[in-house]
């Protein structure tokens, strides 16, 4: 035990990441790679609570570093909302909205493609969760018109749409759902963890009441950090203050990300703001890549033509291979890694998910060639 | 507006910290300064979600980096508890325990020296908060025997003790409160945000049900990250899993600190484990420093003799000066900064808080001389 523990202590003092420097196609990671400015901020504000040097009681009001200006001026404009704040991440933003607007036993209506954290956040509040189904294999589309039917049946306190979802990269009709939300007067949460920071998106244009983004997923930030935008009318409810400590937000427990992930979010913001203007290039790159992989016998799931860099492929050939090799489902991970590529979840081979967001066409060409080589190696 | 916004964007891409390299006496910061190993981990795992390379569904079960071993083996031993987990910080740990064990309208009994986040976390759950008073100026002692009286009156669902509190650095009798908690069978939360990682502390020895620590405050970590330890009997309640997603903790929304602050906590842990063994030296250093400042006419508040590096001084002379100088309460901050010292909250001068934890005796000697020089400059 002593010896084991001392070996572990040694390991801790030299933590290294295996996948550094590889072509990164991991859907969770391609939007969260730091900019150079963020790397500098990381070193500068690494020490615990160093963002709080000039705090006068509230993180979002700190002026040096310029958190207040970022939160009050840049973020609302970027999100197309009236009021914005900082959260620990998208899931924590979902929880705080649900916890503020609904009570245990109330219902919430969510799309069937929702992230698991949408479900867990609602569970944590004690909500009854109703799912708007998707169209099933292979497109898994969510028709937002079905929200109307279910709103009439269940009178939910809240509705939520995942835009896009993390499994298929589908972009349902968020604007149409905005009209439905208004018609039935139900507050509408737009979970844009894979949209905000990647593609143009505006809360006001979709007619949502809340918009949620993830720093580590899509805003070139260290994990974890998120953003939450809302209509002014919700500020008094979601950002309500403590009865005893008048400048402290109850739902943020005073302050949320009191540390370096927020600094990386801010440092990367100018770059992120610029990159969303080039979203069309990302979409055409994803479509080209998807078409090339389909030529190899894989089938792209989700919407076609695809409008997002998150791609999910059925891969029966890889699955057949995995059944007869020693490494089982890990063979794909190993083969790709040997070729300098990191992306599909280790261990999975029946289908796999990739994101083309961080790789350029030349790198993606190498990925395509690698899949070709792997298939021919085992055929 | 355009011009203002472009200036702000420029500022964001070059975020710098003013207080780098100064002698740091800021109570919030002295226990959170990174080790060299943590700085390396910061660079290594800076990219968003890079700790999730080998995730199989739950942060605390990741084996590479060795999060599982850290959480299951090292942490419980370090905290003197049976089960441990990772949180966004001490306040989030308090909220998750309160949210799991109590319902809106229930009561919680806390010490009057509690951090504001204890109050706000209880408010967020909807609890009725009862405070065990302190003895007032100048010692502000909490007599834990008063918990017994108030437990009989209010039948609280939970009791909480702040050990030490962040205002005076007082260490109330946590063990005696453990006996009281057992006698009345009330779950007992020990908030050790300024203890865990600084001084020896063991949940089982105090008889608490929960122990809470803060990475950025006292475990040489980037912010924000915390630890929560508990008795095995609470695991099924506080770490209950989702009904739909069986490996996801409801109170952690699946995972808590899915990012680099956790990597710094782990990388610093061997150093932190070692430093708590030298706590006696910290206490005698603090007592010496306090005695020296009292010779200058300041009065140390809180317990005497003092048993913690958090020190709070009444400073009527500084207050008199602040009333007649142009910088008002900021003159002390400015004078100390010019001398390479950072610590007392900018703007405060009637009393000030310092921590001697990160400075050595030579540096503290310089601090004492600086206070002398400042007093004589303005006298």
PDB file of N, CA, C and O in Angstrom, chain B residues 58 60-61 68 71-73 76 81-86 96-97 99-101 187 203 208-211 228-242 246-252:
ATOM      1  N   UNK B  58     -17.434   8.940 -16.692  1.00  0.00           N
ATOM      2  CA  UNK B  58     -17.482   9.605 -15.409  1.00  0.00           C
ATOM      3  C   UNK B  58     -16.086  10.115 -15.036  1.00  0.00           C
ATOM      4  O   UNK B  58     -15.121   9.351 -14.988  1.00  0.00           O
ATOM      5  N   UNK B  60     -14.615  11.014 -12.300  1.00  0.00           N
ATOM      6  CA  UNK B  60     -13.899  10.427 -11.161  1.00  0.00           C
ATOM      7  C   UNK B  60     -13.460   8.997 -11.429  1.00  0.00           C
ATOM      8  O   UNK B  60     -12.807   8.379 -10.595  1.00  0.00           O
ATOM      9  N   UNK B  61     -13.839   8.451 -12.583  1.00  0.00           N
ATOM     10  CA  UNK B  61     -13.389   7.111 -12.950  1.00  0.00           C
ATOM     11  C   UNK B  61     -12.327   7.102 -14.033  1.00  0.00           C
ATOM     12  O   UNK B  61     -11.918   6.033 -14.499  1.00  0.00           O
ATOM     13  N   UNK B  68      -9.042   8.499 -10.962  1.00  0.00           N
ATOM     14  CA  UNK B  68      -9.698   7.515 -10.094  1.00  0.00           C
ATOM     15  C   UNK B  68      -8.834   7.153  -8.885  1.00  0.00           C
ATOM     16  O   UNK B  68      -9.319   7.151  -7.754  1.00  0.00           O
ATOM     17  N   UNK B  71      -8.810  10.074  -6.447  1.00  0.00           N
ATOM     18  CA  UNK B  71     -10.071  10.289  -5.727  1.00  0.00           C
ATOM     19  C   UNK B  71     -10.405   9.129  -4.793  1.00  0.00           C
ATOM     20  O   UNK B  71     -10.921   9.325  -3.698  1.00  0.00           O
ATOM     21  N   UNK B  72     -10.082   7.915  -5.233  1.00  0.00           N
ATOM     22  CA  UNK B  72     -10.483   6.756  -4.425  1.00  0.00           C
ATOM     23  C   UNK B  72      -9.449   6.365  -3.381  1.00  0.00           C
ATOM     24  O   UNK B  72      -9.798   5.783  -2.357  1.00  0.00           O
ATOM     25  N   UNK B  73      -8.178   6.657  -3.646  1.00  0.00           N
ATOM     26  CA  UNK B  73      -7.154   6.206  -2.704  1.00  0.00           C
ATOM     27  C   UNK B  73      -6.517   7.335  -1.910  1.00  0.00           C
ATOM     28  O   UNK B  73      -6.509   7.324  -0.687  1.00  0.00           O
ATOM     29  N   UNK B  76      -9.354  10.147   0.172  1.00  0.00           N
ATOM     30  CA  UNK B  76     -10.003   9.724   1.428  1.00  0.00           C
ATOM     31  C   UNK B  76      -8.997   9.627   2.578  1.00  0.00           C
ATOM     32  O   UNK B  76      -9.287  10.037   3.704  1.00  0.00           O
ATOM     33  N   UNK B  81     -11.626  10.452   5.512  1.00  0.00           N
ATOM     34  CA  UNK B  81     -13.038  10.144   5.257  1.00  0.00           C
ATOM     35  C   UNK B  81     -13.132   8.818   4.519  1.00  0.00           C
ATOM     36  O   UNK B  81     -12.117   8.213   4.196  1.00  0.00           O
ATOM     37  N   UNK B  82     -14.345   8.361   4.263  1.00  0.00           N
ATOM     38  CA  UNK B  82     -14.518   7.068   3.606  1.00  0.00           C
ATOM     39  C   UNK B  82     -14.701   7.180   2.097  1.00  0.00           C
ATOM     40  O   UNK B  82     -14.248   6.343   1.336  1.00  0.00           O
ATOM     41  N   UNK B  83     -15.379   8.238   1.671  1.00  0.00           N
ATOM     42  CA  UNK B  83     -15.660   8.434   0.247  1.00  0.00           C
ATOM     43  C   UNK B  83     -15.359   9.890  -0.088  1.00  0.00           C
ATOM     44  O   UNK B  83     -15.702  10.788   0.683  1.00  0.00           O
ATOM     45  N   UNK B  84     -14.721  10.114  -1.229  1.00  0.00           N
ATOM     46  CA  UNK B  84     -14.412  11.496  -1.624  1.00  0.00           C
ATOM     47  C   UNK B  84     -14.833  11.746  -3.057  1.00  0.00           C
ATOM     48  O   UNK B  84     -14.982  10.807  -3.852  1.00  0.00           O
ATOM     49  N   UNK B  85     -15.030  13.002  -3.367  1.00  0.00           N
ATOM     50  CA  UNK B  85     -15.283  13.378  -4.761  1.00  0.00           C
ATOM     51  C   UNK B  85     -14.734  14.784  -5.015  1.00  0.00           C
ATOM     52  O   UNK B  85     -14.235  15.441  -4.098  1.00  0.00           O
ATOM     53  N   UNK B  86     -14.819  15.180  -6.282  1.00  0.00           N
ATOM     54  CA  UNK B  86     -14.288  16.473  -6.722  1.00  0.00           C
ATOM     55  C   UNK B  86     -15.457  17.415  -6.983  1.00  0.00           C
ATOM     56  O   UNK B  86     -16.467  17.001  -7.554  1.00  0.00           O
ATOM     57  N   UNK B  96     -24.249  21.048  -2.681  1.00  0.00           N
ATOM     58  CA  UNK B  96     -24.682  19.699  -3.051  1.00  0.00           C
ATOM     59  C   UNK B  96     -25.039  18.851  -1.838  1.00  0.00           C
ATOM     60  O   UNK B  96     -25.971  18.041  -1.906  1.00  0.00           O
ATOM     61  N   UNK B  97     -24.366  19.062  -0.738  1.00  0.00           N
ATOM     62  CA  UNK B  97     -24.732  18.336   0.480  1.00  0.00           C
ATOM     63  C   UNK B  97     -26.084  18.839   1.005  1.00  0.00           C
ATOM     64  O   UNK B  97     -26.987  18.050   1.301  1.00  0.00           O
ATOM     65  N   UNK B  99     -28.434  20.338  -0.639  1.00  0.00           N
ATOM     66  CA  UNK B  99     -29.480  20.025  -1.604  1.00  0.00           C
ATOM     67  C   UNK B  99     -29.875  18.549  -1.545  1.00  0.00           C
ATOM     68  O   UNK B  99     -31.011  18.180  -1.849  1.00  0.00           O
ATOM     69  N   UNK B 100     -28.931  17.700  -1.120  1.00  0.00           N
ATOM     70  CA  UNK B 100     -29.209  16.269  -1.040  1.00  0.00           C
ATOM     71  C   UNK B 100     -29.899  15.887   0.263  1.00  0.00           C
ATOM     72  O   UNK B 100     -30.711  14.965   0.294  1.00  0.00           O
ATOM     73  N   UNK B 101     -29.563  16.585   1.355  1.00  0.00           N
ATOM     74  CA  UNK B 101     -30.033  16.151   2.673  1.00  0.00           C
ATOM     75  C   UNK B 101     -31.207  16.957   3.217  1.00  0.00           C
ATOM     76  O   UNK B 101     -31.843  16.520   4.180  1.00  0.00           O
ATOM     77  N   UNK B 187     -26.558  15.432  10.904  1.00  0.00           N
ATOM     78  CA  UNK B 187     -25.387  15.421  10.013  1.00  0.00           C
ATOM     79  C   UNK B 187     -24.607  16.737  10.111  1.00  0.00           C
ATOM     80  O   UNK B 187     -25.199  17.818  10.135  1.00  0.00           O
ATOM     81  N   UNK B 203     -11.549  14.182   8.986  1.00  0.00           N
ATOM     82  CA  UNK B 203     -12.995  14.152   9.204  1.00  0.00           C
ATOM     83  C   UNK B 203     -13.354  13.191  10.322  1.00  0.00           C
ATOM     84  O   UNK B 203     -14.103  13.544  11.236  1.00  0.00           O
ATOM     85  N   UNK B 208     -17.110  14.552  12.123  1.00  0.00           N
ATOM     86  CA  UNK B 208     -18.020  15.159  11.144  1.00  0.00           C
ATOM     87  C   UNK B 208     -18.520  14.113  10.162  1.00  0.00           C
ATOM     88  O   UNK B 208     -17.941  13.028  10.025  1.00  0.00           O
ATOM     89  N   UNK B 209     -19.620  14.437   9.483  1.00  0.00           N
ATOM     90  CA  UNK B 209     -20.157  13.569   8.435  1.00  0.00           C
ATOM     91  C   UNK B 209     -19.612  13.942   7.073  1.00  0.00           C
ATOM     92  O   UNK B 209     -19.544  13.114   6.160  1.00  0.00           O
ATOM     93  N   UNK B 210     -19.264  15.220   6.922  1.00  0.00           N
ATOM     94  CA  UNK B 210     -18.750  15.734   5.652  1.00  0.00           C
ATOM     95  C   UNK B 210     -17.565  16.650   5.927  1.00  0.00           C
ATOM     96  O   UNK B 210     -17.580  17.404   6.905  1.00  0.00           O
ATOM     97  N   UNK B 211     -16.588  16.604   5.031  1.00  0.00           N
ATOM     98  CA  UNK B 211     -15.487  17.560   5.114  1.00  0.00           C
ATOM     99  C   UNK B 211     -15.305  18.180   3.732  1.00  0.00           C
ATOM    100  O   UNK B 211     -15.398  17.499   2.706  1.00  0.00           O
ATOM    101  N   UNK B 228     -14.675  17.090  -1.619  1.00  0.00           N
ATOM    102  CA  UNK B 228     -15.729  16.782  -0.649  1.00  0.00           C
ATOM    103  C   UNK B 228     -15.521  15.359  -0.165  1.00  0.00           C
ATOM    104  O   UNK B 228     -15.461  14.426  -0.970  1.00  0.00           O
ATOM    105  N   UNK B 229     -15.387  15.212   1.146  1.00  0.00           N
ATOM    106  CA  UNK B 229     -15.281  13.888   1.735  1.00  0.00           C
ATOM    107  C   UNK B 229     -16.501  13.613   2.589  1.00  0.00           C
ATOM    108  O   UNK B 229     -17.132  14.539   3.099  1.00  0.00           O
ATOM    109  N   UNK B 230     -16.839  12.329   2.750  1.00  0.00           N
ATOM    110  CA  UNK B 230     -18.032  12.000   3.548  1.00  0.00           C
ATOM    111  C   UNK B 230     -17.926  10.601   4.127  1.00  0.00           C
ATOM    112  O   UNK B 230     -17.073   9.810   3.727  1.00  0.00           O
ATOM    113  N   UNK B 231     -18.817  10.332   5.081  1.00  0.00           N
ATOM    114  CA  UNK B 231     -18.976   8.968   5.564  1.00  0.00           C
ATOM    115  C   UNK B 231     -19.650   8.142   4.482  1.00  0.00           C
ATOM    116  O   UNK B 231     -20.503   8.647   3.741  1.00  0.00           O
ATOM    117  N   UNK B 232     -19.284   6.872   4.443  1.00  0.00           N
ATOM    118  CA  UNK B 232     -19.857   5.941   3.471  1.00  0.00           C
ATOM    119  C   UNK B 232     -21.398   5.988   3.478  1.00  0.00           C
ATOM    120  O   UNK B 232     -22.034   5.878   2.429  1.00  0.00           O
ATOM    121  N   UNK B 233     -21.979   6.170   4.642  1.00  0.00           N
ATOM    122  CA  UNK B 233     -23.442   6.121   4.737  1.00  0.00           C
ATOM    123  C   UNK B 233     -24.135   7.199   3.918  1.00  0.00           C
ATOM    124  O   UNK B 233     -25.320   7.094   3.614  1.00  0.00           O
ATOM    125  N   UNK B 234     -23.409   8.257   3.549  1.00  0.00           N
ATOM    126  CA  UNK B 234     -24.029   9.329   2.773  1.00  0.00           C
ATOM    127  C   UNK B 234     -23.838   9.177   1.276  1.00  0.00           C
ATOM    128  O   UNK B 234     -24.397   9.932   0.489  1.00  0.00           O
ATOM    129  N   UNK B 235     -23.026   8.216   0.877  1.00  0.00           N
ATOM    130  CA  UNK B 235     -22.688   8.088  -0.539  1.00  0.00           C
ATOM    131  C   UNK B 235     -23.936   7.910  -1.406  1.00  0.00           C
ATOM    132  O   UNK B 235     -24.070   8.549  -2.455  1.00  0.00           O
ATOM    133  N   UNK B 236     -24.832   7.044  -0.964  1.00  0.00           N
ATOM    134  CA  UNK B 236     -26.020   6.760  -1.776  1.00  0.00           C
ATOM    135  C   UNK B 236     -26.959   7.954  -1.877  1.00  0.00           C
ATOM    136  O   UNK B 236     -27.818   8.011  -2.748  1.00  0.00           O
ATOM    137  N   UNK B 237     -26.791   8.894  -0.983  1.00  0.00           N
ATOM    138  CA  UNK B 237     -27.681  10.059  -0.996  1.00  0.00           C
ATOM    139  C   UNK B 237     -27.047  11.220  -1.754  1.00  0.00           C
ATOM    140  O   UNK B 237     -27.650  11.798  -2.653  1.00  0.00           O
ATOM    141  N   UNK B 238     -25.816  11.549  -1.390  1.00  0.00           N
ATOM    142  CA  UNK B 238     -25.178  12.715  -2.014  1.00  0.00           C
ATOM    143  C   UNK B 238     -24.634  12.373  -3.401  1.00  0.00           C
ATOM    144  O   UNK B 238     -24.678  13.195  -4.308  1.00  0.00           O
ATOM    145  N   UNK B 239     -24.136  11.162  -3.551  1.00  0.00           N
ATOM    146  CA  UNK B 239     -23.596  10.760  -4.852  1.00  0.00           C
ATOM    147  C   UNK B 239     -24.565   9.819  -5.573  1.00  0.00           C
ATOM    148  O   UNK B 239     -24.150   8.907  -6.291  1.00  0.00           O
ATOM    149  N   UNK B 240     -25.854  10.052  -5.385  1.00  0.00           N
ATOM    150  CA  UNK B 240     -26.862   9.238  -6.073  1.00  0.00           C
ATOM    151  C   UNK B 240     -26.748   9.432  -7.591  1.00  0.00           C
ATOM    152  O   UNK B 240     -26.386  10.502  -8.067  1.00  0.00           O
ATOM    153  N   UNK B 241     -27.077   8.354  -8.313  1.00  0.00           N
ATOM    154  CA  UNK B 241     -26.915   8.362  -9.767  1.00  0.00           C
ATOM    155  C   UNK B 241     -28.230   8.682 -10.470  1.00  0.00           C
ATOM    156  O   UNK B 241     -29.317   8.504  -9.903  1.00  0.00           O
ATOM    157  N   UNK B 242     -28.082   9.095 -11.705  1.00  0.00           N
ATOM    158  CA  UNK B 242     -29.240   9.382 -12.544  1.00  0.00           C
ATOM    159  C   UNK B 242     -30.059   8.121 -12.774  1.00  0.00           C
ATOM    160  O   UNK B 242     -29.510   7.028 -12.911  1.00  0.00           O
ATOM    161  N   UNK B 246     -26.918   5.679 -15.774  1.00  0.00           N
ATOM    162  CA  UNK B 246     -26.581   5.010 -14.525  1.00  0.00           C
ATOM    163  C   UNK B 246     -25.218   5.343 -13.939  1.00  0.00           C
ATOM    164  O   UNK B 246     -24.989   5.133 -12.751  1.00  0.00           O
ATOM    165  N   UNK B 247     -24.288   5.858 -14.751  1.00  0.00           N
ATOM    166  CA  UNK B 247     -22.973   6.189 -14.184  1.00  0.00           C
ATOM    167  C   UNK B 247     -22.791   7.686 -13.942  1.00  0.00           C
ATOM    168  O   UNK B 247     -21.679   8.153 -13.706  1.00  0.00           O
ATOM    169  N   UNK B 248     -23.888   8.432 -13.987  1.00  0.00           N
ATOM    170  CA  UNK B 248     -23.787   9.880 -13.842  1.00  0.00           C
ATOM    171  C   UNK B 248     -24.313  10.337 -12.483  1.00  0.00           C
ATOM    172  O   UNK B 248     -25.468  10.069 -12.139  1.00  0.00           O
ATOM    173  N   UNK B 249     -23.468  11.054 -11.758  1.00  0.00           N
ATOM    174  CA  UNK B 249     -23.874  11.630 -10.481  1.00  0.00           C
ATOM    175  C   UNK B 249     -24.840  12.787 -10.698  1.00  0.00           C
ATOM    176  O   UNK B 249     -24.515  13.736 -11.415  1.00  0.00           O
ATOM    177  N   UNK B 250     -25.976  12.746 -10.036  1.00  0.00           N
ATOM    178  CA  UNK B 250     -26.947  13.834 -10.209  1.00  0.00           C
ATOM    179  C   UNK B 250     -26.401  15.146  -9.660  1.00  0.00           C
ATOM    180  O   UNK B 250     -26.441  16.181 -10.321  1.00  0.00           O
ATOM    181  N   UNK B 251     -25.866  15.113  -8.446  1.00  0.00           N
ATOM    182  CA  UNK B 251     -25.431  16.377  -7.832  1.00  0.00           C
ATOM    183  C   UNK B 251     -24.207  16.980  -8.510  1.00  0.00           C
ATOM    184  O   UNK B 251     -23.940  18.169  -8.364  1.00  0.00           O
ATOM    185  N   UNK B 252     -23.451  16.169  -9.231  1.00  0.00           N
ATOM    186  CA  UNK B 252     -22.294  16.702  -9.975  1.00  0.00           C
ATOM    187  C   UNK B 252     -22.674  16.992 -11.418  1.00  0.00           C
ATOM    188  O   UNK B 252     -21.827  17.367 -12.221  1.00  0.00           O
TER     189      UNK B 252
END
